[in-house]
mmCIF file of C-alpha atoms in Angstrom:
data_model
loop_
_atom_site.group_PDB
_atom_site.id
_atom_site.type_symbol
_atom_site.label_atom_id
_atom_site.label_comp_id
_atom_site.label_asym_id
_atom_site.label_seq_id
_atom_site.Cartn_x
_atom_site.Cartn_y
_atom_site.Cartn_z
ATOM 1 C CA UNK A 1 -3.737 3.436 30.170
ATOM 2 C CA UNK A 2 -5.213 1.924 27.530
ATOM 3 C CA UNK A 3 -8.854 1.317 28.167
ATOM 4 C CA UNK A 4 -8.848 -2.413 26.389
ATOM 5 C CA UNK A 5 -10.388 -5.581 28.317
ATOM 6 C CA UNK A 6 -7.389 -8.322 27.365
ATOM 7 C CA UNK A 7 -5.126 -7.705 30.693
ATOM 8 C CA UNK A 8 -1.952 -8.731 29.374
ATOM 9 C CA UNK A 9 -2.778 -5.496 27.113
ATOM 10 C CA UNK A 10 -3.619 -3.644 29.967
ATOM 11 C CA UNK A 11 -1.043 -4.684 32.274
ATOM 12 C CA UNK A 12 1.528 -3.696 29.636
ATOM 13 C CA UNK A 13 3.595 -6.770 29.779
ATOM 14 C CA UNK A 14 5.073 -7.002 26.227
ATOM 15 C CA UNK A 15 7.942 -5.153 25.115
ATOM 16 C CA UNK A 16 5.772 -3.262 22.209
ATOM 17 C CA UNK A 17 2.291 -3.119 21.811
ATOM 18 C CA UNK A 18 1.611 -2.515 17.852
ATOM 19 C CA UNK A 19 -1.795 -1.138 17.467
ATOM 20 C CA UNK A 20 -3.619 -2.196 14.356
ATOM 21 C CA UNK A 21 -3.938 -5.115 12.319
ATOM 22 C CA UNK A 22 -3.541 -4.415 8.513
ATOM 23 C CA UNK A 23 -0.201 -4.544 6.488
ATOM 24 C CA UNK A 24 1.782 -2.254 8.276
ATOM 25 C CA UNK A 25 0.945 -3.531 11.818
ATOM 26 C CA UNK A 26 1.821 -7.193 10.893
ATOM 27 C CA UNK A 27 4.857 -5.900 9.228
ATOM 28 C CA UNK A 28 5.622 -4.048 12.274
ATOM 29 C CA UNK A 29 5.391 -7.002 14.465
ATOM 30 C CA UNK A 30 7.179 -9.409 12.743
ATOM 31 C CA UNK A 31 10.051 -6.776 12.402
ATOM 32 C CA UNK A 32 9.770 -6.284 16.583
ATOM 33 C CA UNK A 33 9.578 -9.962 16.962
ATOM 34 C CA UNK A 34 12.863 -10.505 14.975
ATOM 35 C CA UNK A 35 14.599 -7.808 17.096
ATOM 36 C CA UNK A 36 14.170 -10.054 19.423
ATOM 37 C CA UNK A 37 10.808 -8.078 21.254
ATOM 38 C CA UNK A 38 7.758 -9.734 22.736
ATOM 39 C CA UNK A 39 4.959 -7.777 21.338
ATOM 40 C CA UNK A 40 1.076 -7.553 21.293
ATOM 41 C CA UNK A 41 -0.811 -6.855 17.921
ATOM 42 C CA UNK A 42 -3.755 -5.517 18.974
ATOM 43 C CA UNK A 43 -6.878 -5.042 16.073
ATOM 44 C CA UNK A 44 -10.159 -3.720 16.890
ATOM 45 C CA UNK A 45 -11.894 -6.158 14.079
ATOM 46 C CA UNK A 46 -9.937 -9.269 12.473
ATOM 47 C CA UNK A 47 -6.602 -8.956 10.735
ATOM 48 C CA UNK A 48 -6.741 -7.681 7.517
ATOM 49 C CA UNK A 49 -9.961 -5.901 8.195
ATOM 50 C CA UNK A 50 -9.750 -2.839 6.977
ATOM 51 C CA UNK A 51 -7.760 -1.235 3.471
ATOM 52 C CA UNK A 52 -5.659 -4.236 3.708
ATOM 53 C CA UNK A 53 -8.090 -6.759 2.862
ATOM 54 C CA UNK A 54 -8.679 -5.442 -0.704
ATOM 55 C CA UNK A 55 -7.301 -7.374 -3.957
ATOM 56 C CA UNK A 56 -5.829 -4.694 -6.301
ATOM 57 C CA UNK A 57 -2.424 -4.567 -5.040
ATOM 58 C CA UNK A 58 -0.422 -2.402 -7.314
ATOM 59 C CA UNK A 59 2.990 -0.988 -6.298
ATOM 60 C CA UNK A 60 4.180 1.661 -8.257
ATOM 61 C CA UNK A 61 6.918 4.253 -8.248
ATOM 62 C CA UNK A 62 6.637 7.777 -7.793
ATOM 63 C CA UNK A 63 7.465 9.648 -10.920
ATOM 64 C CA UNK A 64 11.524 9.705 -11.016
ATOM 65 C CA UNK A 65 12.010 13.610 -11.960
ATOM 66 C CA UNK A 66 11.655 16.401 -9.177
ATOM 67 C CA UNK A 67 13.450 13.946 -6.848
ATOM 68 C CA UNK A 68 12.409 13.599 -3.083
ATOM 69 C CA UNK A 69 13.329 12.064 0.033
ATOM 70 C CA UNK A 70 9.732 10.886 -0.260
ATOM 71 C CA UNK A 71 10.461 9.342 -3.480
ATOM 72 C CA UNK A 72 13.559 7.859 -2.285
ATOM 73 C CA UNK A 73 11.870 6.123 0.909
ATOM 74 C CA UNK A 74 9.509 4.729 -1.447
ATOM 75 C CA UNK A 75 11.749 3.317 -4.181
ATOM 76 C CA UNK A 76 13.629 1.838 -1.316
ATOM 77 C CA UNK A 77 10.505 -0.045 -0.524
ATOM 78 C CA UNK A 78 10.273 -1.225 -3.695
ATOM 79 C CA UNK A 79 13.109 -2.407 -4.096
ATOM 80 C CA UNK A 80 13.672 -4.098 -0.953
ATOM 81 C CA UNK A 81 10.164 -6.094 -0.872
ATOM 82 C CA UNK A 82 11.122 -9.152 -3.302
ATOM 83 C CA UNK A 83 14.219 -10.048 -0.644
ATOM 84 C CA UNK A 84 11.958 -9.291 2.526
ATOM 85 C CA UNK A 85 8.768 -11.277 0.241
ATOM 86 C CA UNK A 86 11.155 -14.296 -0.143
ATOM 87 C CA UNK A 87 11.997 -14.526 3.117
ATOM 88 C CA UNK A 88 8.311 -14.729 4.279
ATOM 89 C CA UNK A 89 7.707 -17.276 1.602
ATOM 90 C CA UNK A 90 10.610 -19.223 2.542
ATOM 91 C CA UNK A 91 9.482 -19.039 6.817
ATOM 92 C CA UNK A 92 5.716 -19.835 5.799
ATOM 93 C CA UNK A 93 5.434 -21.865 2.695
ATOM 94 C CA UNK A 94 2.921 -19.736 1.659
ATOM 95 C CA UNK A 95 3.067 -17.344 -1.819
ATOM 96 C CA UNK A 96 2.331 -13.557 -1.756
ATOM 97 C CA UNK A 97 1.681 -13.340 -5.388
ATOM 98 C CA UNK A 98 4.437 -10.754 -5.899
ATOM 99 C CA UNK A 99 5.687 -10.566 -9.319
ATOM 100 C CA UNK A 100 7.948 -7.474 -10.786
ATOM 101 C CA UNK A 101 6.028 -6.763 -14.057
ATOM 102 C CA UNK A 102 6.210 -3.549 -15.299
ATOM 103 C CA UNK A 103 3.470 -0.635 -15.945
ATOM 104 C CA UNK A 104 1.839 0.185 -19.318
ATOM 105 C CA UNK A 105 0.471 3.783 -19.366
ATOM 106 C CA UNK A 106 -0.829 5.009 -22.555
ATOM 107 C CA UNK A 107 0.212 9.024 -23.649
ATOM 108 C CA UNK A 108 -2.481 10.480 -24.998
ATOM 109 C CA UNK A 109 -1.086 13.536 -26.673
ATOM 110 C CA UNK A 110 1.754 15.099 -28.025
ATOM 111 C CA UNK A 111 2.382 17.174 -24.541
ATOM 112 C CA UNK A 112 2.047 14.162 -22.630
ATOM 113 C CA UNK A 113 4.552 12.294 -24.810
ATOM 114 C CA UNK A 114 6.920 15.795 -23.736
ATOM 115 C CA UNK A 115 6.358 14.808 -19.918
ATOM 116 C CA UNK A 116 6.649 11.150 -20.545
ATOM 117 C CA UNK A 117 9.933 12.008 -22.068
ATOM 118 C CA UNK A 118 11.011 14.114 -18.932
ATOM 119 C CA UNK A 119 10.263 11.363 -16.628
ATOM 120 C CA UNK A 120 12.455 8.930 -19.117
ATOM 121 C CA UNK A 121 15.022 10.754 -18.399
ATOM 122 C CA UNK A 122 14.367 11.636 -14.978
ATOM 123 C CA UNK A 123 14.821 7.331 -14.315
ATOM 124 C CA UNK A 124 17.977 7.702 -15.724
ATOM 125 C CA UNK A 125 19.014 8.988 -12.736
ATOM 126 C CA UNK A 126 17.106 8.355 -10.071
ATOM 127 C CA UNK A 127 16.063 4.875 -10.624
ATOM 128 C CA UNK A 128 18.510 1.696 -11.212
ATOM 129 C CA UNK A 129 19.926 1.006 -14.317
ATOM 130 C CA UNK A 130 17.142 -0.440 -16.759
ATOM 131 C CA UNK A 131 14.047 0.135 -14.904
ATOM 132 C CA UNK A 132 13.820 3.819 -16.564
ATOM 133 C CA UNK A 133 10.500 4.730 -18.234
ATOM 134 C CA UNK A 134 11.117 4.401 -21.929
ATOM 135 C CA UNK A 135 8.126 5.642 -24.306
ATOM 136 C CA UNK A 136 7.204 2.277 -27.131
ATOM 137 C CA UNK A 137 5.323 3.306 -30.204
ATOM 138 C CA UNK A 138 3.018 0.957 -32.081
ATOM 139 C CA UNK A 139 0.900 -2.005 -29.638
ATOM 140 C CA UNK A 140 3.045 -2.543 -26.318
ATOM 141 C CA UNK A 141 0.923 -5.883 -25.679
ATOM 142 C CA UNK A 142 -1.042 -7.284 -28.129
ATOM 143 C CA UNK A 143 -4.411 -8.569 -26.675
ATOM 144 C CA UNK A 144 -4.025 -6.861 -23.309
ATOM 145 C CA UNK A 145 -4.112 -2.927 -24.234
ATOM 146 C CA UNK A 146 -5.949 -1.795 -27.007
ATOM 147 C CA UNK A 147 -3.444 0.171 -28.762
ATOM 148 C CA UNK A 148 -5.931 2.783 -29.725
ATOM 149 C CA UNK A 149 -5.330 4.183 -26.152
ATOM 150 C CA UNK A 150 -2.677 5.510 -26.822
ATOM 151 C CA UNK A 151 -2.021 7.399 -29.823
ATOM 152 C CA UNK A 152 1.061 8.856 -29.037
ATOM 153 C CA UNK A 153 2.828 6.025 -27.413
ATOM 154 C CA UNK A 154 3.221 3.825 -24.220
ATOM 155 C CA UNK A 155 5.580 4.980 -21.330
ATOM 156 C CA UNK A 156 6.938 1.783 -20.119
ATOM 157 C CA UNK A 157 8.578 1.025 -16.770
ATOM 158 C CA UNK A 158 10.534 -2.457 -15.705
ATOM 159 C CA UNK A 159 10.073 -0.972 -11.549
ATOM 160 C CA UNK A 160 6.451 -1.654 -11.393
ATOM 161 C CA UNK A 161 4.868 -4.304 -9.688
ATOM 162 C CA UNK A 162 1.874 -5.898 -8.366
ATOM 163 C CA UNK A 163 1.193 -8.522 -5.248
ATOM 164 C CA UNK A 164 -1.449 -10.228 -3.904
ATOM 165 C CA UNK A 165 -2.531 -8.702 -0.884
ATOM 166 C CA UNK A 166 -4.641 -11.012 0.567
ATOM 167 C CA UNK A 167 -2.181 -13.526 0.282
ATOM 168 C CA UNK A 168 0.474 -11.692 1.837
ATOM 169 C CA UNK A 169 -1.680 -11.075 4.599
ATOM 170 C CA UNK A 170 -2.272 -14.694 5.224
ATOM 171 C CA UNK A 171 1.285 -15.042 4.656
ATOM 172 C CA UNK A 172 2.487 -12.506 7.183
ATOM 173 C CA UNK A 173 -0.970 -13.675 10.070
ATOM 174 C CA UNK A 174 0.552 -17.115 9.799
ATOM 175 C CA UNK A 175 4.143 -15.994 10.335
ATOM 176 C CA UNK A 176 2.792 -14.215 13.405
ATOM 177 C CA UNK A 177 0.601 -16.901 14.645
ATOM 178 C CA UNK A 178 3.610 -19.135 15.136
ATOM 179 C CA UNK A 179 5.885 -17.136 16.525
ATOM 180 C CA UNK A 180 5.637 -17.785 20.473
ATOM 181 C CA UNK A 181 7.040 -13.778 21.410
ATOM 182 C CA UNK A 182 3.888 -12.848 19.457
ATOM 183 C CA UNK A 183 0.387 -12.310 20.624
ATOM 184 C CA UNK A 184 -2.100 -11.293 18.519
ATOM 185 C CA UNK A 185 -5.207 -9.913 20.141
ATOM 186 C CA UNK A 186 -8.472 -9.218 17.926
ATOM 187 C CA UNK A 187 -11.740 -7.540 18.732
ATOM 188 C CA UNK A 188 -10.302 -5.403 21.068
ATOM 189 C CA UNK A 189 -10.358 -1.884 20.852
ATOM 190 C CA UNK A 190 -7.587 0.787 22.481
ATOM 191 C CA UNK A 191 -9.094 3.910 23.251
ATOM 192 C CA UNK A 192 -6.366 6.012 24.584
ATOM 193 C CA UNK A 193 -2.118 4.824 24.042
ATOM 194 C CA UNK A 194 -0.917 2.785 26.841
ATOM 195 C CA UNK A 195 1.652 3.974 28.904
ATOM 196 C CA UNK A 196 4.637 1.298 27.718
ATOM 197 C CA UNK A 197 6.355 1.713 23.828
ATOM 198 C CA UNK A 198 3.693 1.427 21.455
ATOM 199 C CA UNK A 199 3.378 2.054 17.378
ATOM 200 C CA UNK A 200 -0.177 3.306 16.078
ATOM 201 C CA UNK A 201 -0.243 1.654 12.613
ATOM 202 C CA UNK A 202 -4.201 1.587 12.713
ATOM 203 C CA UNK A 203 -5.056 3.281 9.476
ATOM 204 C CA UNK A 204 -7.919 5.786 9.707
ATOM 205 C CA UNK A 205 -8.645 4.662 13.355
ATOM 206 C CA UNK A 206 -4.867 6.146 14.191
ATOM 207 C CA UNK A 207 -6.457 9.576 13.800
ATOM 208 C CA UNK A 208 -9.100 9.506 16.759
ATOM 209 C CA UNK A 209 -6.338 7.304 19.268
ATOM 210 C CA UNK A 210 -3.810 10.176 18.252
ATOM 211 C CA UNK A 211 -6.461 13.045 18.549
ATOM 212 C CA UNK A 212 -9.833 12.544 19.792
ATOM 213 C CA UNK A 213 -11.244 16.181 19.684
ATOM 214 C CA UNK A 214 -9.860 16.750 16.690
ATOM 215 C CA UNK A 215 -8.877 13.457 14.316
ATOM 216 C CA UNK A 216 -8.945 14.981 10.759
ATOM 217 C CA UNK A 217 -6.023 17.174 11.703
ATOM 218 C CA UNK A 218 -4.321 13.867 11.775
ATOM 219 C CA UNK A 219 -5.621 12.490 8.818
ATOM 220 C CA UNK A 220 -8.691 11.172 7.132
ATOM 221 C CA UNK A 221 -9.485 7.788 4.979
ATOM 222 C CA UNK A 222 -10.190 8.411 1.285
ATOM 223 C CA UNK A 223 -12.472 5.440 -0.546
ATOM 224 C CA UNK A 224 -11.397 3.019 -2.851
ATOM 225 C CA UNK A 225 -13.392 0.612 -5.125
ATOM 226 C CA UNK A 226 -12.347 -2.129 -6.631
ATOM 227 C CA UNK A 227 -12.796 -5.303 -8.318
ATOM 228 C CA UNK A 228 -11.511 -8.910 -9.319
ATOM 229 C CA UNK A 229 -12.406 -10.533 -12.701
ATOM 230 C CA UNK A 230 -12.516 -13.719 -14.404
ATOM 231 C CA UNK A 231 -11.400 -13.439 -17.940
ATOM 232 C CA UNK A 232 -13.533 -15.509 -20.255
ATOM 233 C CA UNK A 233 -9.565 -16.479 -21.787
ATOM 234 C CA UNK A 234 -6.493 -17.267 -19.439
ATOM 235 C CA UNK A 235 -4.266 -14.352 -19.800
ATOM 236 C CA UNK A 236 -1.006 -14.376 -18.370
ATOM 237 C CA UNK A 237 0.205 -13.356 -15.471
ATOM 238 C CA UNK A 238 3.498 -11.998 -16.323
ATOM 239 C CA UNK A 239 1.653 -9.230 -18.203
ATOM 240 C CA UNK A 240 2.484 -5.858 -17.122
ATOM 241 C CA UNK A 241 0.386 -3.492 -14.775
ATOM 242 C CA UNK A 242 -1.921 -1.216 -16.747
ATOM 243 C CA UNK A 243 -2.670 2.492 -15.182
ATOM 244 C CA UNK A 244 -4.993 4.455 -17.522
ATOM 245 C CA UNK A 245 -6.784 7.069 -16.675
ATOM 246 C CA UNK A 246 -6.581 7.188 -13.332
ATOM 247 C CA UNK A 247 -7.739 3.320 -13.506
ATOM 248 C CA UNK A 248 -5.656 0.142 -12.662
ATOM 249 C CA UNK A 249 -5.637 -3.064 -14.314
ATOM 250 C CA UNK A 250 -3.363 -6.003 -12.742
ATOM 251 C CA UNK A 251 -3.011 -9.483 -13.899
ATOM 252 C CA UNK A 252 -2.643 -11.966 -10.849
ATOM 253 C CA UNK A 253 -1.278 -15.162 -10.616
ATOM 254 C CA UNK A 254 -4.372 -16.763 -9.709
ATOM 255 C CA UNK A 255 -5.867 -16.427 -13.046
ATOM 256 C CA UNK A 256 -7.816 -13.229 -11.844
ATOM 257 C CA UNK A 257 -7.424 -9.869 -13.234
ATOM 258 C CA UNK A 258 -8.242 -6.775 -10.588
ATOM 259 C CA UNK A 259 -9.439 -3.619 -11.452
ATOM 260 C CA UNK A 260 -9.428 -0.085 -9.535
ATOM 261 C CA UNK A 261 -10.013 2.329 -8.331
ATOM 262 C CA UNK A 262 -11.808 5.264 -7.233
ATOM 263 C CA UNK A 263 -10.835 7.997 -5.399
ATOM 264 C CA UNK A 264 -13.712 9.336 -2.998
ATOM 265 C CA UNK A 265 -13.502 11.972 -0.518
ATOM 266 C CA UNK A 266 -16.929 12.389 0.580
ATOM 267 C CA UNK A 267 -19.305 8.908 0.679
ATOM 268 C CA UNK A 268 -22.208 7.696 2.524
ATOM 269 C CA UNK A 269 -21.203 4.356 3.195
ATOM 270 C CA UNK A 270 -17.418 3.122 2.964
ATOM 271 C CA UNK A 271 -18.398 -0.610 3.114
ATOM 272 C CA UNK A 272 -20.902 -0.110 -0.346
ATOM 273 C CA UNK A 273 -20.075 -0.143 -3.664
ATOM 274 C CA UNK A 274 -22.576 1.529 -6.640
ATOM 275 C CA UNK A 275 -21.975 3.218 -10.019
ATOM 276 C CA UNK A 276 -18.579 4.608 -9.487
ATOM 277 C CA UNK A 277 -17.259 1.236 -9.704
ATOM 278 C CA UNK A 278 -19.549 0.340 -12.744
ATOM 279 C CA UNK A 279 -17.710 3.331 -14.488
ATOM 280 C CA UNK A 280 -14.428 1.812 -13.784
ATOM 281 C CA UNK A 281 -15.415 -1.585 -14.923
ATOM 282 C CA UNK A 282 -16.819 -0.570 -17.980
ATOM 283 C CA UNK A 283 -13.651 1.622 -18.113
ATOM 284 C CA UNK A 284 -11.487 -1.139 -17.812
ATOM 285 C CA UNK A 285 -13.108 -3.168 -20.131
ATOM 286 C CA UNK A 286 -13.081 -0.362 -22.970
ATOM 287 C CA UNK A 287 -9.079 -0.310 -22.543
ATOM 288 C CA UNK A 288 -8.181 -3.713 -22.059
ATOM 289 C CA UNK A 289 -9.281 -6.373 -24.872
ATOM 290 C CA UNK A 290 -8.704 -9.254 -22.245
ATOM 291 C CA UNK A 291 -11.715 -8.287 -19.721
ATOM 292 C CA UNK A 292 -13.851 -9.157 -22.921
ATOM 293 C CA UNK A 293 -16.773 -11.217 -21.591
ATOM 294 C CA UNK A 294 -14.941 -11.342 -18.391
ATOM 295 C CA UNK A 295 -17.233 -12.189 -14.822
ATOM 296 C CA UNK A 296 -17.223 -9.844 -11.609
ATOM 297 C CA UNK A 297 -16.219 -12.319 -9.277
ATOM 298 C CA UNK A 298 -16.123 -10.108 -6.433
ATOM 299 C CA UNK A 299 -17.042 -5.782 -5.908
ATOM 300 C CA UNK A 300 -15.077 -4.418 -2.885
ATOM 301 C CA UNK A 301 -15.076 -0.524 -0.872
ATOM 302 C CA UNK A 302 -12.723 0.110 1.724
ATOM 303 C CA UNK A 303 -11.210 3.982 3.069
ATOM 304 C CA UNK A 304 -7.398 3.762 3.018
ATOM 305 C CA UNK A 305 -5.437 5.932 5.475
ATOM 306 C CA UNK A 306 -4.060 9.291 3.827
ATOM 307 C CA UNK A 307 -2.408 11.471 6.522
ATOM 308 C CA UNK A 308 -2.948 15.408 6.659
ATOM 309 C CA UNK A 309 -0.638 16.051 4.256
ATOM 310 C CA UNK A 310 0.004 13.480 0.631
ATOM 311 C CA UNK A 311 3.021 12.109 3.304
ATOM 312 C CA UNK A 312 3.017 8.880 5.787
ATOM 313 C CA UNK A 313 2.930 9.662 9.009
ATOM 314 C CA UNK A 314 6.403 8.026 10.615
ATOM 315 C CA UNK A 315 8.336 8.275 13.871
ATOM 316 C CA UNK A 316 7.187 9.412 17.110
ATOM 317 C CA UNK A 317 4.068 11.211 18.141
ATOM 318 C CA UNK A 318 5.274 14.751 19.947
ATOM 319 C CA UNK A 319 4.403 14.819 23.799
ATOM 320 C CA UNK A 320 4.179 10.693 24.100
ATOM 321 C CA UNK A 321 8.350 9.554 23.479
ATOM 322 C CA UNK A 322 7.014 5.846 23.671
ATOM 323 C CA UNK A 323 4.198 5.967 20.988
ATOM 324 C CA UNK A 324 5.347 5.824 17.416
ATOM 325 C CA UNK A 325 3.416 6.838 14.356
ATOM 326 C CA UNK A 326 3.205 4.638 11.222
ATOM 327 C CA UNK A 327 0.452 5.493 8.548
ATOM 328 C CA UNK A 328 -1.201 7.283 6.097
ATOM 329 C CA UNK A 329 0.414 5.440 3.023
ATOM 330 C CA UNK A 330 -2.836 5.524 1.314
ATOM 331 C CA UNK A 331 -2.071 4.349 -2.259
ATOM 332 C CA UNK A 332 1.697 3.468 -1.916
ATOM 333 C CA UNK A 333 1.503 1.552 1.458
ATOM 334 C CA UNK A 334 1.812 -1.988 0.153
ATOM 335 C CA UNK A 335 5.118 -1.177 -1.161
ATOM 336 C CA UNK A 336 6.722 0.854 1.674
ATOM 337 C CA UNK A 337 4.564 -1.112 4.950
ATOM 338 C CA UNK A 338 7.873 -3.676 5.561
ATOM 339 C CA UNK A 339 10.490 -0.120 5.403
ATOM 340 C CA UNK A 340 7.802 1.925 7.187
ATOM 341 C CA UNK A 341 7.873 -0.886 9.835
ATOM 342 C CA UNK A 342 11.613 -0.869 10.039
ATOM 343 C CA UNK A 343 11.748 2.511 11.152
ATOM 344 C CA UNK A 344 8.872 2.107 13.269
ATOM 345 C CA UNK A 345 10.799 -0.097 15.502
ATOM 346 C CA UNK A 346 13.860 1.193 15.439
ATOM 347 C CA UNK A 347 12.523 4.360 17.045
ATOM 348 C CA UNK A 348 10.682 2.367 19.674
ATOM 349 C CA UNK A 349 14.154 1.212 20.252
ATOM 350 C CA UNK A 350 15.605 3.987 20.555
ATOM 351 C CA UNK A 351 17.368 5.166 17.689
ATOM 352 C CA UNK A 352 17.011 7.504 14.618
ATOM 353 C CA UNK A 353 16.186 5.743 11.473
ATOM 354 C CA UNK A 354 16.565 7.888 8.267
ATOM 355 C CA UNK A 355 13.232 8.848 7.982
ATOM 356 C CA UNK A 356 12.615 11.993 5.261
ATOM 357 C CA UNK A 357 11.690 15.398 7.253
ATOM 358 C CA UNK A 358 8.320 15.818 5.961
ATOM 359 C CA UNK A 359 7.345 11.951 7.316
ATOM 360 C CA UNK A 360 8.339 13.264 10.826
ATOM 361 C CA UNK A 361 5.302 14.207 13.472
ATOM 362 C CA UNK A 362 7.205 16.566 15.318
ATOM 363 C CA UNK A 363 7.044 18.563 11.926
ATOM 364 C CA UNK A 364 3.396 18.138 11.111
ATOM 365 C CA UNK A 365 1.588 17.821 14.274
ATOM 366 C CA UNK A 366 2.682 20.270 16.947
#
């Protein structure tokens, strides 16, 4: 039982208790609700707490060639989330900043122009017609990449997008909030699964509920820094995604252009930022023309969840048939959370949602 102080938690009276209060739980409990479940969303902190609470919110495809059922659950998500985004929108009134604009990624040699070539045709025929990566010579965007980056071209996608994710946070807490099968219970914390159907979509905490003695066999959380900018020009907000480098630079539709991120496996503090995130500032500022004179507005850390493996964790946990496992996303999460949730709750109900092999607990964590 789960050792939580709310009793209608502990007394197991909803149909599903979702544990975890970032994208993927609020996804997952909205899904439930529509099912027509009663559920409890429980979150240690406050909603949006944790890795969901950050601002860069790019959603980008997997590269199309060496195809994968990994790659096809995500490209599913992708293309799915503007229909499931709209119908938020359209239940809430509220925007979630989504817009489909593209990626810019500059090929910096003649070998990389080879591989950016192989994944051209790689869209062809894995990805819908017109989305493919083609490669653009000369400047892509005049005024938003400096066109020296790239010296042997731009690969170009139409697939790419970006979304606000504070917004659709709000947007998803305030369809929750109003929806009277829904409870959402914060500040309190499960320490071991209850005993009714449950999905752990708590994000790095998942690892300790799943296994105490032993929670990086589960999976770990890898830090992130980030930040959001004010350009000293309005640039717009159609512009495509930039990834450079290993560094992201998004135009929003609030007029603020986000920058990101770092990749840290060992940290002192996951809360802190310092001079890994000046590097990718000044990074960002060598490539893109627009963040000249820009203002930091804000400097955020977070650890998003990355399972054992480079794979979400999704369907149920071996040994416990009514607790279900959903996360680990780590960079792609945003853009798979609402498919990720679908299949949550469909095994909760019972059934066996295409889920690829390498997702599955009962192949990772036996």
């Amino acid at each position: 039982m789960s050792a939580i102080a709310s009793p209608a938690v502990h007394e197991n009276t909803a149909d599903l208790t979702v544990i975890g209060g970032g994208v993927v739980g609020l996804w997952t409990a909205l899904v439930a609700a529509r099912r027509g479940l009663s559920v409890h969303l429980v979150e240690k902190r406050t909603i949006g707490a944790g890795a969901s609470g950050g601002m860069l919110g790019a959603l980008m495809p997997h590269q199309p060639n060496a195809w994968s059922g990994k790659k096809g659950f995500q490209l599913k998500g992708l293309l799915t989330l503007p229909e499931s985004l709209q119908e938020l929108e359209a239940e809430t009134g509220l925007s979630c900043g989504y817009a489909r604009t593209g990626r810019l990624m500059p090929i910096r040699h003649a070998e990389k122009r080879r591989q950016s070539q192989d994944w051209a045709d790689g869209a062809q025929g894995n990805w819908p017609a017109g989305m493919g990566g083609t490669i653009i010579d000369g400047d892509p965007a005049p005024g938003w990449l400096d066109p020296a980056t790239g010296p042997s071209g731009f690969q170009h996608d139409l697939i790419s997008a970006r979304i606000d994710p504070r917004r659709l946070m709000a947007a998803l807490e305030a369809r929750l909030r109003a929806d009277p099968q829904v409870m959402i219970i914060e500040g309190e914390t499960i320490t071991a699964l209850p005993e009714g159907p449950c999905v752990i979509a708590a994000g790095i905490g998942s690892s300790a509920l799943i296994d105490p003695a032993n929670p990086a066999r589960i999976g770990t959380g890898v830090k992130g820094q980030g930040a959001r900018l004010q350009p000293a020009r309005p640039v717009d907000p159609g512009l495509p995604l930039i990834y450079a480098d290993g560094i992201y630079i998004i135009a929003h539709g609030d007029g603020m252009i986000a920058v990101g991120s770092t990749t840290e496996t060992t940290f002192d503090d996951p809360a802190s930022t310092d001079h890994q995130l000046d590097d990718v500032i000044a990074s960002a500022r060598s490539i893109c023309p627009a963040l000249e004179g820009a203002t930091v507005i804000e400097r955020w850390a977070g650890l998003r969840p990355r399972a054992g493996k480079p794979d979400p964790l999704l369907g149920p946990l071996p040994g416990h048939r009514h607790a279900i496992i959903a996360t680990g996303g780590f960079k792609i999460t945003f853009g798979i959370a609402h498919v990720m949730a679908d299949a949550a709750v469909a095994f909760a109900m019972g059934g066996t949602p295409d889920v690829p092999e390498p997702f599955l607990p009962e192949n990772r964590l036996r």
